[in-house]
CSV table of C-alpha atoms and ligand atoms in Angstrom, one decimal:
chain,number,residue,atom,x,y,z
A,1309,UNK,CA,0.3,0.1,-0.2
A,1310,UNK,CA,1.2,3.5,-0.8
A,1311,UNK,CA,2.2,6.2,1.6
A,1312,UNK,CA,1.3,9.8,1.4
A,1313,UNK,CA,2.4,12.4,3.6
A,1314,UNK,CA,0.4,15.5,4.2
A,1315,UNK,CA,1.8,18.8,5.5
A,1316,UNK,CA,-1.0,21.3,6.4
A,1317,UNK,CA,0.4,24.9,6.5
A,1318,UNK,CA,-1.3,27.8,8.8
A,1319,UNK,CA,-3.9,29.0,6.6
A,1320,UNK,CA,-5.5,25.5,5.8
A,1321,UNK,CA,-5.6,25.1,9.8
A,1322,UNK,CA,-6.5,28.5,10.7
A,1323,UNK,CA,-10.3,27.7,12.1
A,1324,UNK,CA,-12.8,25.1,12.6
A,1325,UNK,CA,-13.9,25.6,9.1
A,1326,UNK,CA,-10.5,25.1,7.4
A,1327,UNK,CA,-9.9,22.1,9.9
A,1328,UNK,CA,-13.1,20.2,8.3
A,1329,UNK,CA,-11.9,20.9,4.8
A,1330,UNK,CA,-8.6,18.8,5.8
A,1331,UNK,CA,-10.5,16.0,7.4
A,1332,UNK,CA,-12.2,15.8,4.0
A,1333,UNK,CA,-9.4,15.7,2.1
A,1334,UNK,CA,-7.9,13.2,4.2
A,1335,UNK,CA,-10.6,11.0,4.4
A,1336,UNK,CA,-10.7,11.1,0.7
A,1337,UNK,CA,-7.6,9.5,-0.1
A,1338,UNK,CA,-6.8,6.1,2.1
A,1339,UNK,CA,-3.3,6.7,1.4
A,1340,UNK,CA,-2.9,9.8,3.5
A,1341,UNK,CA,-1.3,8.3,6.3
A,1342,UNK,CA,1.1,10.5,8.4
A,1343,UNK,CA,-0.2,14.0,8.5
A,1344,UNK,CA,2.1,17.3,9.5
A,1345,UNK,CA,0.3,20.5,10.8
A,1346,UNK,CA,1.6,24.0,11.1
A,1347,UNK,CA,0.3,26.4,13.6
A,1348,UNK,CA,-3.4,28.2,13.1
A,1349,UNK,CA,-2.0,31.0,10.4
A,1350,UNK,CA,-3.9,34.0,9.5
A,1351,UNK,CA,-7.7,33.9,8.8
A,1352,UNK,CA,-7.7,37.2,7.2
A,1353,UNK,CA,-5.1,39.8,6.6
A,1354,UNK,CA,-5.6,41.5,9.8
A,1355,UNK,CA,-5.0,38.6,11.8
A,1356,UNK,CA,-2.3,37.2,13.8
A,1357,UNK,CA,0.0,34.1,13.2
A,1358,UNK,CA,-0.1,31.9,16.5
A,1359,UNK,CA,3.6,31.4,16.0
A,1360,UNK,CA,4.2,35.2,16.1
A,1361,UNK,CA,1.5,35.7,19.2
A,1362,UNK,CA,3.8,32.7,21.2
A,1363,UNK,CA,7.2,34.5,20.3
A,1364,UNK,CA,5.8,37.4,21.7
A,1365,UNK,CA,4.7,36.1,25.1
A,1366,UNK,CA,8.1,34.9,26.1
A,1367,UNK,CA,9.3,38.2,25.0
A,1368,UNK,CA,6.8,39.6,27.6
A,1369,UNK,CA,8.4,37.1,30.0
A,1370,UNK,CA,11.8,38.3,29.0
A,1371,UNK,CA,11.1,41.7,29.7
A,1372,UNK,CA,9.1,41.2,33.0
A,1373,UNK,CA,5.6,42.1,31.5
A,1374,UNK,CA,2.7,40.1,32.1
A,1375,UNK,CA,1.5,38.1,29.0
A,1376,UNK,CA,-2.1,37.7,29.9
A,1377,UNK,CA,-3.5,39.9,27.1
A,1378,UNK,CA,-1.4,38.4,24.0
A,1379,UNK,CA,-1.8,34.6,25.9
A,1380,UNK,CA,-5.7,35.1,25.6
A,1381,UNK,CA,-5.6,35.8,22.0
A,1382,UNK,CA,-3.7,32.0,21.9
A,1383,UNK,CA,-5.9,30.5,24.2
A,1384,UNK,CA,-8.9,31.9,22.6
A,1385,UNK,CA,-8.4,31.2,18.7
A,1386,UNK,CA,-7.6,27.3,20.2
A,1387,UNK,CA,-10.9,27.4,22.2
A,1388,UNK,CA,-12.7,28.7,19.7
A,1389,UNK,CA,-11.4,25.8,17.1
A,1390,UNK,CA,-12.3,22.7,19.6
A,1391,UNK,CA,-15.8,24.3,20.0
A,1392,UNK,CA,-16.4,24.7,16.3
A,1393,UNK,CA,-15.3,20.7,15.8
A,1394,UNK,CA,-17.3,20.0,18.9
A,1395,UNK,CA,-14.4,18.1,20.4
A,1396,UNK,CA,-14.9,17.0,23.8
A,1397,UNK,CA,-11.0,17.4,24.2
A,1398,UNK,CA,-10.3,19.4,27.3
A,1399,UNK,CA,-7.6,21.9,25.7
A,1400,UNK,CA,-7.6,24.2,28.9
A,1401,UNK,CA,-5.5,21.8,30.7
A,1402,UNK,CA,-2.4,22.1,28.0
A,1403,UNK,CA,-3.5,25.9,27.5
A,1404,UNK,CA,-2.6,26.2,31.3
A,1405,UNK,CA,0.6,24.2,31.5
A,1406,UNK,CA,1.9,26.3,28.4
A,1407,UNK,CA,1.3,29.5,30.1
A,1408,UNK,CA,2.9,28.4,33.2
A,1409,UNK,CA,5.8,26.8,31.4
A,1410,UNK,CA,6.2,30.5,29.7
A,1411,UNK,CA,5.8,32.2,32.6
A,1412,UNK,CA,8.6,30.4,34.5
A,1413,UNK,CA,10.9,31.4,31.8
A,1414,UNK,CA,10.7,28.4,29.1
A,1415,UNK,CA,12.9,29.2,26.2
A,1416,UNK,CA,11.7,31.1,23.0
A,1417,UNK,CA,11.6,27.8,20.9
A,1418,UNK,CA,9.9,26.0,23.3
A,1419,UNK,CA,7.3,28.8,23.3
A,1420,UNK,CA,7.2,28.7,19.7
A,1421,UNK,CA,6.8,25.4,19.2
A,1422,UNK,CA,3.4,25.5,21.1
A,1423,UNK,CA,1.7,26.6,18.1
A,1424,UNK,CA,2.1,23.2,16.0
A,1425,UNK,CA,1.8,21.1,19.6
A,1426,UNK,CA,-1.8,22.2,20.3
A,1427,UNK,CA,-2.6,22.3,16.7
A,1428,UNK,CA,-1.0,18.6,16.7
A,1429,UNK,CA,-3.6,17.5,19.3
A,1430,UNK,CA,-6.2,18.9,18.4
A,1431,UNK,CA,-5.7,17.4,14.7
A,1432,UNK,CA,-5.3,13.8,16.0
A,1433,UNK,CA,-8.3,14.2,18.2
A,1434,UNK,CA,-10.5,15.6,15.3
A,1435,UNK,CA,-9.2,12.7,12.9
A,1436,UNK,CA,-8.9,9.6,15.8
A,1437,UNK,CA,-5.4,9.3,14.0
A,1438,UNK,CA,-2.5,9.0,16.6
A,1439,UNK,CA,-0.9,11.8,18.1
A,1440,UNK,CA,3.4,11.6,17.8
A,1441,UNK,CA,5.1,14.5,20.0
A,1442,UNK,CA,7.8,15.8,17.3
A,1443,UNK,CA,10.2,15.8,20.5
A,1444,UNK,CA,10.2,12.3,20.1
A,1445,UNK,CA,11.0,11.7,16.6
A,1446,UNK,CA,12.7,14.7,15.4
A,1447,UNK,CA,16.2,14.9,17.0
A,1448,UNK,CA,19.0,17.7,17.0
A,1449,UNK,CA,22.3,17.5,18.3
A,1450,UNK,CA,24.0,19.0,21.3
A,1451,UNK,CA,24.9,22.0,18.6
A,1452,UNK,CA,21.3,22.9,17.4
A,1453,UNK,CA,21.4,21.1,14.2
A,1454,UNK,CA,19.4,18.2,13.0
A,1455,UNK,CA,20.9,14.7,13.5
A,1456,UNK,CA,19.5,13.5,10.3
A,1457,UNK,CA,20.6,9.6,11.2
A,1458,UNK,CA,18.8,9.7,14.6
A,1459,UNK,CA,15.7,11.3,13.1
A,1460,UNK,CA,15.7,8.9,10.2
A,1461,UNK,CA,15.8,6.3,12.7
A,1462,UNK,CA,13.5,7.2,15.5
A,1463,UNK,CA,10.3,8.3,12.8
A,1464,UNK,CA,11.0,4.8,11.4
A,1465,UNK,CA,10.8,3.1,14.5
A,1466,UNK,CA,7.7,5.0,15.8
A,1467,UNK,CA,5.7,5.5,12.9
A,1468,UNK,CA,6.3,1.9,11.5
A,1469,UNK,CA,3.6,1.0,14.6
A,1470,UNK,CA,0.8,3.3,13.4
A,1471,UNK,CA,-1.4,2.9,10.2
A,1472,UNK,CA,-2.2,6.9,10.5
A,1473,UNK,CA,-0.7,9.6,12.7
A,1474,UNK,CA,-0.4,13.2,13.1
A,1475,UNK,CA,3.2,14.8,13.9
A,1476,UNK,CA,3.5,18.5,14.6
A,1477,UNK,CA,5.6,20.6,12.2
A,1478,UNK,CA,8.8,22.5,13.3
A,1479,UNK,CA,10.2,21.3,16.1
A,1480,UNK,CA,12.1,18.6,17.8
A,1481,UNK,CA,14.5,17.9,21.0
A,1482,UNK,CA,18.0,17.9,21.5
A,1483,UNK,CA,19.6,15.6,24.0
A,1484,UNK,CA,19.2,17.3,26.9
A,1485,UNK,CA,15.7,17.3,26.3
A,1486,UNK,CA,15.3,21.0,25.2
A,1487,UNK,CA,12.7,22.0,22.6
A,1488,UNK,CA,14.6,22.8,19.2
A,1489,UNK,CA,12.9,24.9,16.1
A,1490,UNK,CA,13.7,25.0,12.6
A,1491,UNK,CA,13.7,28.3,11.2
A,1492,UNK,CA,10.4,30.1,10.2
A,1493,UNK,CA,8.5,28.2,8.0
A,1494,UNK,CA,10.1,24.7,9.4
A,1495,UNK,CA,7.0,22.8,9.3
A,1496,UNK,CA,8.1,21.7,5.8
A,1497,UNK,CA,11.0,20.4,6.9
A,1498,UNK,CA,9.4,18.1,9.3
A,1499,UNK,CA,7.0,16.8,6.6
A,1500,UNK,CA,9.8,16.1,4.0
A,1501,UNK,CA,12.2,14.1,6.8
A,1502,UNK,CA,8.7,12.2,7.6
A,1503,UNK,CA,8.3,11.3,3.9
A,1504,UNK,CA,11.8,10.6,3.5
A,1505,UNK,CA,11.9,8.3,6.4
A,1506,UNK,CA,9.1,6.6,5.6
A,1507,UNK,CA,10.1,6.0,1.9
A,1508,UNK,CA,6.7,7.9,0.8
A,1509,UNK,CA,5.5,7.7,-2.5
A,1510,UNK,CA,4.4,11.3,-2.7
A,1511,UNK,CA,4.9,14.0,-0.1
A,1512,UNK,CA,1.8,16.8,-0.2
A,1513,UNK,CA,2.3,20.2,0.8
A,1514,UNK,CA,-1.0,22.0,1.3
A,1515,UNK,CA,-1.1,25.5,1.5
A,1516,UNK,CA,-3.6,28.5,0.1
A,1517,UNK,CA,-2.3,28.8,-3.2
A,1518,UNK,CA,-2.6,26.2,-6.5
A,1519,UNK,CA,1.2,25.9,-6.7
A,1520,UNK,CA,3.8,27.8,-8.3
A,1521,UNK,CA,3.4,30.3,-10.7
A,1522,UNK,CA,5.3,31.1,-13.8
A,1523,UNK,CA,6.0,34.5,-12.6
A,1524,UNK,CA,5.2,37.1,-9.5
A,1525,UNK,CA,1.5,38.0,-9.7
A,1526,UNK,CA,2.6,41.2,-8.2
A,1527,UNK,CA,4.2,42.1,-11.5
A,1528,UNK,CA,2.6,39.9,-14.3
A,1529,UNK,CA,-1.0,40.2,-14.3
A,1530,UNK,CA,-2.5,36.5,-14.1
A,1531,UNK,CA,0.4,34.6,-14.9
A,1532,UNK,CA,0.0,30.9,-15.6
A,1533,UNK,CA,0.5,28.1,-13.4
A,1534,UNK,CA,3.9,25.7,-13.1
A,1535,UNK,CA,1.7,22.2,-13.7
A,1536,UNK,CA,5.2,19.9,-13.2
A,1537,UNK,CA,8.9,21.2,-12.7
A,1538,UNK,CA,11.8,19.2,-11.8
A,1539,UNK,CA,13.7,20.1,-8.1
A,1540,UNK,CA,16.7,21.6,-10.3
A,1541,UNK,CA,14.6,24.0,-11.9
A,1542,UNK,CA,12.7,25.2,-8.7
A,1543,UNK,CA,16.1,25.6,-6.8
A,1544,UNK,CA,16.9,28.4,-9.7
A,1545,UNK,CA,13.5,29.7,-9.6
A,1546,UNK,CA,13.7,30.0,-5.6
A,1547,UNK,CA,17.0,31.4,-5.4
A,1548,UNK,CA,15.7,34.2,-7.3
A,1549,UNK,CA,12.7,34.7,-4.8
A,1550,UNK,CA,10.1,32.6,-6.1
A,1551,UNK,CA,8.8,30.8,-2.7
A,1552,UNK,CA,6.3,28.3,-1.5
A,1553,UNK,CA,8.6,26.0,0.2
A,1554,UNK,CA,10.9,26.3,2.8
A,1555,UNK,CA,14.3,25.7,1.0
A,1556,UNK,CA,15.7,23.3,3.2
A,1557,UNK,CA,12.9,20.9,3.0
A,1558,UNK,CA,13.3,20.1,-0.8
A,1559,UNK,CA,16.7,18.0,0.5
A,1560,UNK,CA,15.2,15.3,2.0
A,1561,UNK,CA,12.8,14.3,-0.4
A,1562,UNK,CA,14.8,15.3,-3.2
A,1563,UNK,CA,17.8,12.7,-2.2
A,1564,UNK,CA,15.0,9.8,-1.6
A,1565,UNK,CA,13.4,10.6,-5.1
A,1566,UNK,CA,10.2,11.5,-3.7
A,1567,UNK,CA,8.0,13.9,-5.8
A,1568,UNK,CA,6.4,17.0,-3.9
A,1569,UNK,CA,2.8,18.1,-4.9
A,1570,UNK,CA,1.9,21.7,-3.9
A,1571,UNK,CA,-1.9,21.6,-2.7
A,1572,UNK,CA,-4.4,24.2,-2.5
A,1573,UNK,CA,-6.7,23.3,0.6
A,1574,UNK,CA,-9.5,25.7,-0.5
A,1575,UNK,CA,-9.3,24.3,-4.2
A,1576,UNK,CA,-8.2,20.7,-3.3
A,1577,UNK,CA,-9.4,19.2,-7.3
A,1578,UNK,CA,-6.5,21.9,-8.3
A,1579,UNK,CA,-3.8,19.4,-9.4
A,1580,UNK,CA,-1.2,22.1,-8.1
A,1581,UNK,CA,2.3,22.0,-9.0
A,1582,UNK,CA,4.2,18.8,-8.8
A,1583,UNK,CA,7.7,18.8,-8.4
A,1584,UNK,CA,9.8,15.6,-10.0
A,1585,UNK,CA,13.2,14.6,-10.0
A,1586,UNK,CA,13.7,14.6,-13.6
A,1587,UNK,CA,11.5,15.3,-16.4
A,1588,UNK,CA,11.7,15.2,-20.4
A,1589,UNK,CA,12.3,18.8,-21.5
A,1590,UNK,CA,9.2,20.0,-22.9
A,1591,UNK,CA,10.7,21.6,-26.3
A,1592,UNK,CA,7.4,23.4,-27.4
A,1593,UNK,CA,7.1,25.2,-23.5
A,1594,UNK,CA,10.7,25.6,-22.6
A,1595,UNK,CA,10.5,28.4,-19.8
A,1596,UNK,CA,8.9,27.0,-16.5
A,1597,UNK,CA,9.2,30.3,-14.8
A,1598,UNK,CA,10.5,33.7,-14.7
A,1599,UNK,CA,11.9,35.0,-11.5
A,1600,UNK,CA,14.2,37.9,-10.3
A,1601,UNK,CA,15.6,40.3,-7.5
A,1602,UNK,CA,16.5,43.7,-7.1
A,1603,UNK,CA,19.1,45.7,-5.6
A,1604,UNK,CA,22.3,44.2,-6.6
A,1605,UNK,CA,25.8,46.0,-7.2
A,1606,UNK,CA,28.1,44.6,-9.9
A,1607,UNK,CA,31.9,45.5,-9.5
A,1608,UNK,CA,33.2,45.4,-13.3
A,1609,UNK,CA,37.2,44.4,-13.1
A,1610,UNK,CA,39.0,44.8,-16.6
A,1611,UNK,CA,42.3,43.8,-17.2
A,1612,UNK,CA,44.6,43.1,-20.3
A,1613,UNK,CA,45.8,39.3,-20.2
A,1614,UNK,CA,43.6,38.7,-17.3
A,1615,UNK,CA,42.9,35.4,-18.5
A,1616,UNK,CA,46.6,34.1,-18.3
A,1617,UNK,CA,47.3,35.5,-15.1
A,1618,UNK,CA,47.6,33.0,-12.3
A,1619,UNK,CA,45.3,33.7,-9.1
A,1620,UNK,CA,43.4,37.0,-10.4
A,1621,UNK,CA,39.8,35.7,-9.4
A,1622,UNK,CA,41.1,34.2,-6.2
A,1623,UNK,CA,42.7,37.5,-5.2
A,1624,UNK,CA,39.7,38.8,-5.7
A,1625,UNK,CA,37.3,36.7,-3.8
A,1626,UNK,CA,40.0,36.4,-1.3
A,1627,UNK,CA,39.0,40.0,-0.8
A,1628,UNK,CA,35.1,39.4,-0.4
A,1629,UNK,CA,35.8,36.8,1.9
A,1630,UNK,CA,38.0,38.8,4.3
A,1631,UNK,CA,35.2,41.3,4.2
A,1632,UNK,CA,32.6,38.7,4.6
A,1633,UNK,CA,30.8,39.7,2.0
A,1634,UNK,CA,29.3,36.6,-0.1
A,1635,UNK,CA,28.8,37.1,-4.0
A,1636,UNK,CA,25.8,35.9,-6.1
A,1637,UNK,CA,27.5,35.4,-9.6
A,1638,UNK,CA,30.5,35.8,-11.2
A,1639,UNK,CA,30.4,35.9,-15.1
A,1640,UNK,CA,33.5,36.2,-16.6
A,1641,UNK,CA,35.2,37.2,-20.2
A,1642,UNK,CA,39.0,36.8,-21.5
A,1643,UNK,CA,39.8,40.3,-19.8
A,1644,UNK,CA,36.9,40.9,-17.5
A,1645,UNK,CA,35.6,39.5,-14.5
A,1646,UNK,CA,32.2,41.1,-12.9
A,1647,UNK,CA,31.2,40.3,-9.2
A,1648,UNK,CA,27.7,40.5,-8.5
A,1649,UNK,CA,26.8,41.3,-5.0
A,1650,UNK,CA,23.3,41.7,-3.6
A,1651,UNK,CA,23.3,44.8,-1.9
A,1652,UNK,CA,22.0,43.6,1.5
A,1653,UNK,CA,25.5,41.8,1.8
A,1654,UNK,CA,27.4,44.7,0.8
A,1655,UNK,CA,27.0,47.2,3.9
A,1656,UNK,CA,28.3,50.0,2.4
A,1657,UNK,CA,31.4,48.2,2.1
A,1658,UNK,CA,32.0,48.7,-1.3
A,1659,UNK,CA,34.5,51.9,-1.3
A,1660,UNK,CA,36.9,49.1,0.8
A,1661,UNK,CA,36.3,46.3,-1.6
A,1662,UNK,CA,37.0,48.5,-4.8
A,1663,UNK,CA,40.3,49.9,-2.9
A,1664,UNK,CA,41.8,46.2,-1.7
A,1665,UNK,CA,41.1,44.7,-5.3
A,1666,UNK,CA,42.9,48.0,-6.7
A,1667,UNK,CA,45.9,47.4,-4.6
A,1668,UNK,CA,46.0,43.4,-5.0
A,1669,UNK,CA,45.1,43.4,-8.5
A,1670,UNK,CA,46.2,46.2,-10.1
A,1671,UNK,CA,43.3,46.3,-12.7
A,1672,UNK,CA,43.5,48.5,-15.9
A,1673,UNK,CA,39.8,49.6,-15.0
A,1674,UNK,CA,37.2,48.8,-12.0
A,1675,UNK,CA,33.9,50.2,-12.5
A,1676,UNK,CA,31.0,49.8,-10.3
A,1677,UNK,CA,27.5,49.9,-11.3
A,1678,UNK,CA,24.8,50.0,-8.6
A,1679,UNK,CA,21.2,49.5,-8.9
A,1680,UNK,CA,20.8,46.2,-10.7
A,1681,UNK,CA,18.3,43.6,-10.9
A,1682,UNK,CA,18.8,40.0,-11.9
A,1683,UNK,CA,16.0,38.0,-13.8
A,1684,UNK,CA,16.4,34.5,-14.3
A,1685,UNK,CA,14.1,32.4,-17.0
A,1686,UNK,CA,14.7,29.0,-16.3
A,1687,UNK,CA,13.3,25.8,-17.8
A,1688,UNK,CA,14.8,22.5,-18.6
A,1689,UNK,CA,13.7,22.6,-22.4
A,1690,UNK,CA,16.3,25.6,-23.0
A,1691,UNK,CA,18.9,23.1,-23.5
A,1692,UNK,CA,19.9,22.1,-26.7
A,1693,UNK,CA,17.1,24.3,-28.1
A,1694,UNK,CA,17.7,27.3,-30.5
A,1695,UNK,CA,16.7,30.5,-30.0
A,1696,UNK,CA,15.9,30.7,-26.6
A,1697,UNK,CA,18.4,33.7,-25.7
A,1698,UNK,CA,17.3,35.7,-28.7
A,1699,UNK,CA,13.9,35.5,-27.7
A,1700,UNK,CA,14.4,36.7,-24.1
A,1701,UNK,CA,17.3,39.5,-25.3
A,1702,UNK,CA,15.1,40.9,-28.0
A,1703,UNK,CA,11.6,40.9,-26.1
A,1704,UNK,CA,13.9,43.3,-23.7
A,1705,UNK,CA,15.1,45.7,-26.6
A,1706,UNK,CA,11.5,45.9,-28.0
A,1707,UNK,CA,10.9,47.2,-24.6
A,1708,UNK,CA,14.2,49.3,-24.8
A,1709,UNK,CA,15.6,47.8,-21.9
A,1710,UNK,CA,19.4,47.9,-21.7
A,1711,UNK,CA,20.9,44.3,-20.7
A,1712,UNK,CA,24.2,45.3,-18.3
A,1713,UNK,CA,25.2,41.2,-17.8
A,1714,UNK,CA,24.2,37.9,-19.3
A,1715,UNK,CA,25.6,34.4,-17.5
A,1716,UNK,CA,23.9,30.9,-18.3
A,1717,UNK,CA,24.8,28.1,-16.1
A,1718,UNK,CA,26.5,24.8,-17.5
A,1719,UNK,CA,23.2,23.1,-16.8
A,1720,UNK,CA,22.0,25.2,-19.3
A,1721,UNK,CA,18.4,25.3,-17.5
A,1722,UNK,CA,18.9,29.1,-16.7
A,1723,UNK,CA,19.6,32.6,-18.4
A,1724,UNK,CA,20.4,35.0,-16.0
A,1725,UNK,CA,20.5,38.9,-17.2
A,1726,UNK,CA,21.2,42.3,-15.1
A,1727,UNK,CA,19.2,45.2,-15.9
A,1728,UNK,CA,18.6,48.3,-14.0
A,1729,UNK,CA,16.4,48.1,-10.9
A,1730,UNK,CA,13.9,50.6,-12.7
A,1731,UNK,CA,13.7,48.1,-15.5
A,1732,UNK,CA,12.7,45.1,-13.5
A,1733,UNK,CA,8.7,44.7,-13.9
A,1734,UNK,CA,9.2,45.8,-17.5
A,1735,UNK,CA,11.6,43.0,-18.2
A,1736,UNK,CA,9.9,40.1,-16.2
A,1737,UNK,CA,7.0,41.4,-18.1
A,1738,UNK,CA,8.5,41.4,-21.5
A,1739,UNK,CA,10.1,37.9,-20.9
A,1740,UNK,CA,7.1,36.5,-20.0
A,1741,UNK,CA,5.2,37.6,-22.9
A,1742,UNK,CA,7.6,36.8,-25.1
A,1743,UNK,CA,7.1,32.9,-24.2
A,1744,UNK,CA,3.4,32.8,-23.4
B,2583,LIG,N1,4.4,28.0,12.8
B,2583,LIG,C1,6.1,28.3,12.1
B,2583,LIG,C2,5.8,29.3,11.4
B,2583,LIG,O1,5.1,30.2,11.3
B,2583,LIG,C3,6.6,27.1,11.1
B,2583,LIG,C4,5.3,26.7,9.9
B,2583,LIG,O2,4.5,27.4,9.6
B,2583,LIG,O3,5.9,26.2,9.3
B,2583,LIG,O4,6.8,29.9,11.1
């Protein structure tokens, strides 16, 4: 019998009505055996996320301010869910204990993890599935990093005893019994670990959108949905800002070759986006998506005979390293090299970098181009397919956009271009229209 692991995000479990949708989804396919809930998210744009409120409770205690008002918001939310679902569960016992723990100085991570813990208890009760506390199966080492081996072993040993179970997302435990959380959005990682350890056939990630769109809907009007994409393509797009999944959640399932299906709890019949290890390139639709980011600075260095000067690039990169600046990209020509740096990394260090590069490398010229945007056009149908680059470049030139930098990764699934920040939205729209 095949196994599906289903993770539900905060908006999918924000109130009783959402819980009902989740139950219907789970009961509609008996293969959905292991369920990972997030903490309740926002019910509308003015609402609060429970995890944010829990962090706030802990911060109140740290500053010796009573937490009652904030904690009441949390209690009321969970009580309302239990009431709406007509459960006989006594949620007050759990709420009182958590409140006391936070008041007595429990850690920030413990406080934050209780959102998932409580939602897990309620969901397991509502579904009549076994509740498994993530502290017993998601194992961190004493340095706070995930202990993969111990986690896989604990998950396998425990979950194989149950036909169906709920495991709260986002947290685990270290060898001293301290609760440790992943970074924000980390329930995705718990879901991926459960899927990989149980060798699931599919990892479903249920959220409030029907998967990935070909471009940011804030920039392109009504962009098409991506039906199927490879892990590699997704990595390129998410690196450039397209996000639905926590980045670290991809690796466990990718290594195990398990596909991920991003699905919409509010539109369950929508196929969503399927993320797979490999797929045949579609030469008729070579582009999967277009994503990008603004605010980069490019340092453009020129020196005659650079190509034959041993260690030139090493010297440039060491200067970045010594100044704790990481770079995004480094396209090069015969006698030129450009270093693309995100402004968030740069922290006003540009003058120091330029100065040090001048001293160490003695270039013929060094020019700084600020206010650059990068746009990635991604798709495995690009490889061995003629005319894709031409189409991108002509569309930009037709829109009167000057291209400052071009880089095509050796995998041939991504063409990266650098343009002025001001041309960013126009550039994404031009490329989108050229292909769709
Ligand atoms: N509840 C946590 C957060 O808000 C984790 C998650 O939702 O995945 O970040």
